[in-house]
Amino acid sequence: MSYLISIEQPEHHLAQVEMRIPAGMKSVVVKMPAWRTGNYKILNQANGVRDFIAKGKNGRELVWKRIDKSSWQIENPSERELTVSYLLYANELSSRTRHIDYSHAYLDATAVFMYVPELMEQVHRVELNVPVGWKSFSGMVQAQPHEFLAQDYHQLADSPIETGVNDVYEFSEDERDYQVVIWGKPAKKSQTIVEDLQKMVSASQTIWKGYPYQKYVFIIHATAEATGATEHINSTVIQRPSELFAKRKDYLDRFLRTAAHELVHTWNVKAYRPKGLVPYEYQHENYSDLLWLAEGTTSYLQDHILLNSDLQTMDEFLDKLAERIDEFQQKPGRNIQSISAASMEKWIAQGGDFANNFSVNIYTEGFMASWLLDFEMLEDSNMSAGIKELHDSLYQKQNDKRDGRQFVVTDFDTAEVVATIEKLTNKLYKNWWRENIESPKDIDFNNLLNKVGLEFAPVKNSDNKVWMGFESKEQGSLIQLTSVEREGPAWEAGLTSGDILLAIDKRQVDSKSLEKWLIQYNEGDEVELTLFRDRQLIKRHLKLTKRLSKKRKIRFLESPSETQKAFFKAWLGMEFPVNRAEAN
């Protein structure tokens, strides 16, 4: 299979794609994927295709018809080689599918190159015809400056191409080659970014023993408009506004954590992944009840990599952990939906009010499930095996299956994960799994922290403020409710998202004065609210409560036991800090 993509009108976001299909097929169906890897959402990517034409080897047009939203059927009576061509519109930068402009093109193959189902296992070749001065990069084998080879369509689909006017940096680490391709101008020295990425990839070996790639490409879009990231088989694309590279907190939270997350995915999801995701079905959803292990555990391990590479301090690690705990505990949905159910529902999951009150998130709550599992395994194995050892075991199975191919993927289901845990810990886990993964779960964080010699810093009374139980936004000078927390004060008072708050106890309030008005009230006070709902004036009575208004802090115990210090080392791979004052 071979493709030629010609970018001759980049300022109009257009490209011409030509696809050559080998001889031997009398009726050929070509398909454009309906979603891209790394994003559990149907995108209907064929909507950018126009001027579809099929020709035989003699140049004569062949008869074809579109048989569904993503498929074209071509009649090829001679069974000779044929060519398919189509015009492609590419102006979708933030979705990280396809984007072409005057300075570059980012091409995710699932949004650019159609495939023939019967020929997916063949070698796929891509040639680019691009403006003078552009350079092309991808995780695929680079045969020529603008030509790439993939071992099959699955590798092509998971190996985006970045071509254009870019800054490029290279380094080697542990006999692997890395490229850092930057489009745009990040507000930080590029060399610092490259050095930090090198530290990161080295720290990956504190979790896994070995790499599933020989070459890896970091694609960085430092722009004004797009934000997000996507993992690929031996590359990643990270999009951040240029200014977010400047301040330390932004750089750590928005770039380094993201880069570590996508790097972890190179093992967890790309080298091995849940059985429901193997192989990728490009026309419909791939369901799995283990997506939390794919995403939540990746979030959990990313922070370990950053800590072990000295890219974040212990204080930064604990601050982020406390932030995650607060986020978890302030989400009522944790008592309604299990993390395995959330995994199955990811493809259709809602956001907003319903998500907060009745759902959990495979990333946020998946992180907590991973932490819980890690500590359970460490305790049951006498601190010899935790979640890191679990993931290295899953990876080694992949490593054994290579059979001379560069990129392979192994799969696992819940039964195999549980069996691997039981082998590592010599304990039974079916009941634990049912109670903690397949059922809604609240977590005793004081107990978890105590195991490793940590605790929450005391909370002052002044840190608790009167709370009404809703989130809001400015609607002109008015206050419009955007979210009402289940069983909170506003919920019990009968408020709902979309309500517009006008007055408290007959005194007008707006977005600027609301907090000032609330200062004069105490916990337990009942107030009368005047609101607009569906353009009608209504009144409700609300009983105020209090909630912690500041982020909690986690600190080290003054006199930890030897067991706590040993657990801390097994957890993070480093000694418990001797100097408490410095650690805190």
XYZ file of C-alpha atoms in Angstrom:
584
model
C 0.000 0.000 0.000
C 1.315 3.460 -0.815
C 0.142 7.040 -0.430
C 1.191 10.395 -1.820
C -0.027 13.498 -0.023
C 0.546 16.779 -1.843
C 0.302 20.008 0.130
C 0.234 22.755 -2.483
C -2.395 25.051 -0.903
C -1.412 25.040 2.787
C -2.876 28.501 3.447
C -6.302 27.057 2.565
C -5.823 23.958 4.774
C -6.019 21.673 1.735
C -4.127 18.602 0.581
C -4.527 16.123 -2.251
C -4.212 12.463 -1.220
C -3.449 9.680 -3.683
C -3.725 6.058 -2.626
C -2.359 3.172 -4.720
C -3.979 -0.215 -4.174
C -2.245 -3.398 -5.422
C -3.796 -5.656 -8.054
C -5.885 -8.688 -7.239
C -9.205 -7.315 -5.984
C -12.352 -7.219 -8.117
C -14.398 -5.155 -5.653
C -12.496 -2.845 -3.309
C -13.846 -1.092 -0.228
C -11.768 1.753 1.165
C -12.521 3.243 4.581
C -11.640 6.335 6.580
C -11.426 5.658 10.349
C -14.298 7.090 12.386
C -12.049 7.854 15.373
C -8.397 8.215 16.156
C -6.277 6.277 18.622
C -5.801 7.849 22.029
C -9.267 9.416 22.011
C -12.273 7.375 23.084
C -14.738 9.332 20.987
C -16.308 8.897 17.540
C -15.116 11.810 15.378
C -16.514 10.907 11.931
C -13.303 11.929 10.216
C -14.532 11.279 6.674
C -16.316 14.655 6.816
C -13.223 16.365 5.385
C -13.145 14.351 2.145
C -14.203 15.756 -1.249
C -13.675 14.941 -4.962
C -13.305 11.184 -4.473
C -12.064 9.538 -7.689
C -11.010 5.949 -8.473
C -8.978 5.096 -11.599
C -7.628 1.883 -13.105
C -4.040 1.406 -14.189
C -4.914 2.675 -17.671
C -6.167 5.961 -16.194
C -9.851 5.295 -16.822
C -12.263 6.185 -14.056
C -13.871 3.270 -12.243
C -17.438 3.014 -10.970
C -17.792 3.572 -7.230
C -20.455 4.369 -4.640
C -20.394 5.533 -1.062
C -21.928 2.799 1.078
C -21.835 4.481 4.487
C -20.400 7.586 6.161
C -16.820 6.237 6.117
C -16.727 3.706 3.248
C -16.461 3.762 -0.562
C -16.946 0.658 -2.727
C -15.084 0.537 -6.046
C -15.771 -1.868 -8.916
C -12.497 -3.104 -10.445
C -13.398 -5.750 -13.084
C -9.840 -6.106 -14.400
C -8.501 -6.720 -10.864
C -5.496 -4.607 -11.792
C -3.748 -2.021 -9.633
C -5.941 1.034 -9.032
C -5.541 4.555 -7.662
C -7.861 6.441 -5.340
C -7.541 10.202 -4.937
C -9.430 12.735 -2.834
C -9.211 16.314 -1.638
C -8.716 16.647 2.123
C -9.617 19.627 4.304
C -7.378 19.867 7.375
C -8.109 22.601 9.886
C -8.558 20.689 13.148
C -5.545 21.503 15.279
C -7.076 21.143 18.745
C -8.456 17.663 18.023
C -4.933 16.596 16.988
C -6.243 14.884 13.862
C -5.215 16.985 10.842
C -4.054 20.551 10.517
C -2.409 22.294 7.566
C -1.412 25.939 7.346
C 1.283 28.078 5.756
C 3.965 26.942 8.237
C 3.335 23.252 8.939
C 1.103 20.203 8.680
C 0.220 17.802 11.466
C -1.171 14.563 10.026
C -2.700 11.820 12.134
C -3.072 8.949 9.679
C -6.539 7.980 10.937
C -7.831 11.379 9.758
C -5.837 11.464 6.522
C -5.253 8.027 4.987
C -7.990 5.579 4.060
C -7.366 1.845 4.340
C -8.409 -1.403 2.698
C -9.469 -3.889 5.415
C -8.028 -6.915 3.585
C -4.632 -5.223 3.143
C -4.072 -3.739 6.615
C -1.220 -6.149 7.418
C 0.856 -5.101 4.393
C 3.688 -2.581 4.560
C 2.316 0.953 4.100
C 4.428 3.648 2.432
C 3.770 7.403 2.685
C 5.390 10.049 0.484
C 4.884 13.765 1.026
C 5.055 16.569 -1.522
C 5.469 19.674 0.633
C 6.586 23.309 0.203
C 10.294 24.023 -0.206
C 12.082 24.332 3.136
C 9.742 22.052 5.053
C 11.143 19.077 6.959
C 9.191 15.934 7.873
C 9.260 13.807 11.033
C 7.486 10.702 12.354
C 8.070 7.655 14.502
C 7.985 5.509 11.350
C 11.081 4.413 9.459
C 12.220 7.382 7.370
C 13.298 6.081 3.943
C 13.775 9.552 2.411
C 13.471 13.121 3.791
C 9.743 13.072 2.981
C 9.037 9.334 2.814
C 8.051 6.950 5.628
C 7.435 3.208 5.934
C 5.099 1.473 8.404
C 5.064 -2.283 9.005
C 1.243 -2.257 8.677
C -1.723 0.089 8.775
C -1.904 -0.134 12.571
C 1.564 1.362 12.884
C 0.708 4.023 10.313
C -2.484 4.872 12.220
C -0.446 5.334 15.392
C 2.462 7.319 13.909
C 1.519 10.942 13.192
C 3.606 13.023 10.812
C 4.775 16.555 11.578
C 6.099 18.458 8.575
C 6.893 22.128 8.190
C 9.190 24.830 9.503
C 10.186 23.426 12.894
C 12.988 23.560 15.431
C 14.476 20.092 15.860
C 16.653 18.697 18.650
C 18.076 15.218 19.036
C 19.545 13.182 21.875
C 20.317 9.578 22.753
C 19.583 7.820 26.023
C 20.227 4.178 26.886
C 20.968 3.348 23.230
C 17.661 4.858 22.044
C 17.348 7.833 19.712
C 15.015 10.756 20.387
C 13.836 13.726 18.370
C 12.122 16.791 19.831
C 10.244 18.639 17.062
C 8.892 22.037 18.080
C 6.369 24.029 16.064
C 5.933 27.517 17.483
C 7.936 29.343 20.135
C 7.624 28.130 23.737
C 8.387 30.754 26.375
C 11.290 28.717 27.714
C 14.657 27.781 26.288
C 14.139 24.800 24.034
C 17.350 23.232 25.276
C 15.910 23.148 28.813
C 12.828 21.342 27.522
C 15.012 18.793 25.728
C 17.183 18.190 28.808
C 14.098 17.661 30.959
C 12.650 15.161 28.491
C 15.928 13.244 28.536
C 15.778 12.967 32.334
C 12.208 11.766 32.028
C 12.877 8.923 29.597
C 15.762 7.712 31.757
C 13.478 7.537 34.810
C 11.054 5.257 32.931
C 13.362 2.385 33.802
C 12.417 2.708 37.475
C 9.132 1.075 36.378
C 9.847 -1.090 33.323
C 12.892 -3.075 32.320
C 13.398 -2.277 28.657
C 11.819 -0.151 25.938
C 9.193 -1.029 23.304
C 10.897 1.235 20.738
C 14.288 2.104 19.273
C 13.322 5.629 18.251
C 10.935 8.114 19.876
C 9.630 11.485 18.671
C 8.270 14.277 20.885
C 6.116 16.636 18.771
C 5.455 19.914 20.585
C 2.992 22.529 19.381
C 3.655 25.778 21.252
C 0.837 27.911 19.901
C -1.768 30.435 20.994
C -4.879 28.341 20.513
C -4.575 24.580 21.011
C -4.122 22.619 24.221
C -4.067 18.862 24.711
C -1.909 15.807 24.078
C -2.106 12.339 22.554
C 0.099 9.273 22.942
C 1.223 7.189 19.973
C 3.165 4.014 19.425
C 6.620 5.625 19.606
C 5.801 9.317 19.593
C 3.546 11.880 21.196
C 2.091 15.269 20.340
C 1.753 17.862 23.109
C -0.056 21.151 22.539
C 0.318 24.058 24.925
C 0.004 27.847 24.588
C 3.479 29.364 24.310
C 3.230 31.334 27.558
C 2.539 28.223 29.672
C 6.183 27.218 29.371
C 7.339 30.290 31.305
C 6.303 29.953 34.963
C 7.520 26.991 36.993
C 4.050 25.837 38.130
C 2.577 26.055 34.619
C 5.572 24.309 33.113
C 5.373 21.473 35.652
C 1.594 21.063 35.761
C 0.754 21.684 32.127
C 3.806 20.448 30.231
C 6.050 18.099 32.234
C 3.159 16.164 33.785
C 1.573 15.824 30.359
C 4.809 14.709 28.712
C 5.337 12.121 31.460
C 1.748 10.908 31.045
C 2.168 10.377 27.307
C 5.543 8.693 27.788
C 4.042 6.205 30.271
C 1.426 5.387 27.630
C 4.204 4.106 25.374
C 4.219 1.050 27.624
C 0.767 1.159 29.223
C -1.649 1.247 26.222
C 0.731 1.043 23.272
C 2.876 -1.989 24.186
C 0.124 -3.680 26.199
C -3.508 -2.702 26.615
C -6.918 -4.059 27.627
C -8.273 -6.858 25.470
C -11.226 -4.741 24.295
C -8.762 -2.400 22.558
C -6.939 -5.100 20.567
C -7.074 -4.725 17.681
C -8.278 -1.159 17.231
C -11.609 -1.191 15.415
C -11.489 1.985 13.354
C -15.192 2.098 12.470
C -16.738 1.712 15.907
C -16.039 1.835 19.622
C -13.596 -0.448 21.432
C -15.118 -1.175 24.852
C -13.250 -2.214 27.990
C -13.897 -2.142 31.733
C -10.174 -1.511 32.245
C -9.802 1.948 30.715
C -9.150 3.255 34.242
C -6.025 1.067 34.302
C -4.989 2.495 30.930
C -5.532 6.137 31.902
C -5.778 6.440 35.693
C -2.716 4.294 36.337
C -0.840 6.293 33.712
C -1.643 9.459 35.691
C -0.456 7.699 38.842
C 2.854 6.540 37.338
C 3.596 9.869 35.631
C 4.140 11.538 39.016
C 6.498 8.760 40.077
C 8.587 9.299 36.942
C 8.760 13.050 37.541
C 9.807 12.509 41.152
C 12.464 9.932 40.295
C 13.896 12.162 37.553
C 14.128 15.167 39.912
C 11.771 17.091 37.620
C 9.499 17.761 40.575
C 10.369 18.193 44.227
C 8.873 16.176 47.058
C 6.840 19.229 48.078
C 5.431 19.520 44.546
C 4.614 15.815 44.509
C 2.747 15.996 47.821
C 0.949 19.218 46.876
C -0.336 17.564 43.711
C -1.359 14.488 45.677
C -3.321 16.643 48.139
C -4.985 18.440 45.228
C -6.072 15.117 43.739
C -7.471 13.981 47.104
C -9.512 17.178 47.465
C -10.857 16.777 43.945
C -11.846 13.181 44.648
C -13.559 13.915 47.945
C -15.556 16.820 46.522
C -17.096 14.659 43.800
C -20.401 13.041 44.870
C -20.302 10.684 41.900
C -17.704 8.527 43.662
C -20.519 7.041 45.739
C -22.664 6.240 42.692
C -20.512 4.793 39.895
C -17.677 2.268 39.997
C -14.469 2.868 38.106
C -15.013 -0.240 35.967
C -18.477 1.026 34.984
C -16.979 4.416 34.110
C -14.508 2.631 31.850
C -17.291 0.941 29.913
C -19.171 4.227 29.581
C -16.216 6.382 28.525
C -17.289 6.523 24.871
C -20.607 8.156 25.794
C -19.723 9.840 29.086
C -21.314 13.208 29.789
C -19.675 16.188 31.436
C -21.048 18.927 33.644
C -23.529 18.563 36.473
C -24.464 14.934 35.807
C -20.825 13.812 35.612
C -19.940 15.466 38.914
C -22.952 14.133 40.798
C -23.407 10.649 39.363
C -20.182 9.584 37.641
C -16.477 9.053 38.142
C -13.623 9.755 35.767
C -11.187 7.137 34.473
C -8.334 9.621 34.970
C -9.074 11.196 38.373
C -10.759 8.314 40.156
C -8.609 5.882 38.164
C -5.595 7.493 39.810
C -7.096 6.805 43.234
C -7.951 3.194 42.369
C -4.334 2.744 41.254
C -2.991 4.203 44.490
C -5.287 1.937 46.503
C -4.171 -1.101 44.497
C -0.496 -0.149 44.817
C -0.660 0.008 48.617
C -2.697 -3.191 48.874
C -0.128 -5.059 46.775
C 2.846 -3.618 48.653
C 1.316 -4.589 51.972
C 0.380 -8.111 50.825
C 3.782 -8.757 49.243
C 5.793 -7.539 52.215
C 6.713 -4.484 50.103
C 8.304 -6.499 47.312
C 5.715 -5.883 44.584
C 3.327 -3.030 43.833
C 1.696 -1.515 40.799
C 5.069 -0.893 39.126
C 5.873 -4.588 39.240
C 2.400 -5.358 37.924
C 2.972 -3.177 34.881
C 6.454 -4.470 34.234
C 5.000 -7.997 34.274
C 2.395 -6.968 31.688
C 5.155 -5.402 29.582
C 7.459 -8.426 29.731
C 4.656 -10.511 28.217
C 4.675 -8.059 25.299
C 8.444 -8.228 25.075
C 8.306 -12.011 24.718
C 5.901 -11.754 21.755
C 8.004 -9.577 19.437
C 9.130 -12.392 17.135
C 11.317 -10.048 15.090
C 8.677 -7.323 14.629
C 9.424 -3.862 15.919
C 5.905 -3.031 17.097
C 3.541 -5.557 18.603
C 0.855 -5.247 21.229
C -0.313 -7.734 23.832
C -3.683 -7.673 25.508
C -5.048 -8.536 28.940
C -8.426 -8.791 30.595
C -9.538 -8.422 34.192
C -8.957 -12.104 34.951
C -5.356 -11.896 33.751
C -4.659 -8.709 35.718
C -6.066 -10.270 38.882
C -4.063 -13.468 38.262
C -0.868 -11.443 37.809
C -1.511 -9.548 41.052
C -2.145 -12.801 42.890
C 1.106 -14.260 41.546
C 3.081 -11.193 42.673
C 1.509 -11.029 46.136
C 0.624 -14.680 46.802
C -2.811 -13.421 47.924
C -6.324 -13.781 46.481
C -7.726 -10.572 44.942
C -11.105 -11.422 43.441
C -13.063 -10.105 46.433
C -10.850 -7.033 46.715
C -11.369 -6.290 43.034
C -15.124 -6.647 43.324
C -15.279 -4.344 46.375
C -12.873 -1.651 45.171
C -12.970 -1.666 41.364
C -16.382 -3.030 40.447
C -18.213 -1.159 43.229
C -18.371 2.558 44.113
C -15.591 3.314 46.568
C -14.832 5.912 49.193
C -11.259 5.964 50.475
C -9.754 6.455 53.937
C -6.901 8.770 52.963
C -5.713 9.228 56.538
C -5.025 5.501 56.641
C -3.202 5.520 53.293
C -0.991 8.444 54.259
C -0.208 6.970 57.654
C 1.145 3.805 56.038
C 4.028 5.837 54.564
C 4.636 8.252 57.444
C 2.533 11.120 56.131
C -0.469 13.055 57.438
C -2.702 15.988 56.603
C -1.588 19.236 58.198
C -4.164 20.514 60.732
C -6.940 22.662 59.294
C -7.651 26.039 60.906
C -11.224 27.140 61.549
C -10.542 30.152 59.345
C -9.837 27.787 56.436
C -13.520 26.780 56.407
C -15.908 29.191 54.716
C -19.650 29.356 54.267
C -20.662 27.242 51.293
C -23.839 27.349 49.216
C -23.229 24.170 47.214
C -22.996 25.413 43.639
C -20.566 26.594 41.003
C -21.423 29.628 38.892
C -20.309 31.954 36.134
C -20.929 35.582 35.247
C -23.923 36.180 33.012
C -23.498 39.886 32.348
C -23.400 41.187 35.920
C -25.614 38.342 37.149
C -24.735 34.966 38.670
C -25.728 31.897 36.664
C -25.439 28.490 38.318
C -23.403 26.040 36.248
C -23.300 23.089 38.637
C -25.219 22.089 41.781
C -23.584 19.482 43.996
C -25.749 16.507 44.865
C -27.008 16.603 48.484
C -25.341 19.979 49.074
C -27.181 23.094 50.357
C -28.273 24.293 46.897
C -29.391 20.787 45.921
C -31.496 20.429 49.058
C -32.987 23.892 48.435
C -34.145 22.819 44.972
C -31.707 24.884 42.907
C -30.519 23.637 39.528
C -27.921 24.532 36.922
C -29.106 27.412 34.759
C -30.777 29.286 37.622
C -29.813 32.976 37.842
C -29.265 34.284 41.359
C -30.565 37.822 41.899
C -30.748 38.415 45.648
C -29.992 36.976 49.082
C -32.456 37.950 51.800
C -33.943 40.545 49.450
C -30.551 42.225 48.882
C -29.231 42.276 45.357
C -26.040 40.335 44.694
C -23.809 40.023 41.662
C -20.675 38.084 40.852
C -18.474 40.666 42.550
C -20.475 41.080 45.771
C -21.549 37.468 46.446
C -18.519 36.508 48.532
C -18.746 39.743 50.549
C -22.376 39.047 51.380
C -21.601 35.501 52.522
C -18.981 36.639 55.059
C -21.705 37.938 57.388
C -23.428 34.526 57.607
C -22.610 31.510 59.744
C -22.954 27.775 59.275
C -26.563 26.761 59.827
C -28.051 30.122 58.853
C -31.040 29.963 56.529
C -31.234 32.511 53.714
C -33.900 33.384 51.183
C -32.751 33.334 47.572
C -34.442 35.183 44.745
C -33.775 33.666 41.328
C -34.786 33.665 37.701
C -35.665 30.264 36.227
C -37.055 30.036 32.704
C -37.624 33.814 32.854
C -39.819 33.446 35.918
C -39.059 34.863 39.349
C -38.844 32.206 42.076
C -37.780 32.073 45.713
C -36.027 29.290 47.603
C -34.755 28.884 51.173
C -31.232 27.546 51.622
C -29.435 26.401 54.776
C -25.748 27.313 54.683
C -22.950 24.908 55.578
C -19.176 25.260 55.657
C -16.489 23.739 53.457
C -12.705 23.863 53.399
C -11.782 26.764 51.134
C -8.020 26.182 50.972
C -6.029 23.304 49.577
C -4.974 20.848 52.229
C -1.315 20.173 52.843
C 0.362 16.820 53.372
C 3.333 16.689 55.711
C 5.766 14.141 57.136
C 5.233 12.623 60.562
C 7.745 13.749 63.144
C 8.532 10.243 64.395
C 7.716 7.643 61.752
C 8.225 3.966 62.505
C 10.725 1.833 60.649
C 7.807 0.096 58.956
C 6.424 3.412 57.717
C 9.831 4.434 56.367
C 10.245 1.104 54.608
C 6.761 1.423 53.085
C 7.625 4.955 51.886
C 10.747 3.664 50.130
C 8.869 0.767 48.533
C 6.226 3.231 47.318
C 8.409 5.976 45.835
C 11.777 4.308 45.436
C 13.599 6.750 47.729
C 14.507 7.034 51.367
C 12.202 8.698 53.861
C 13.580 12.259 54.345
C 15.817 12.548 57.400
C 15.458 16.324 57.720
C 11.748 16.775 58.513
C 11.826 20.565 58.412
C 13.371 20.565 54.957
C 10.975 17.875 53.738
C 7.938 19.767 55.015
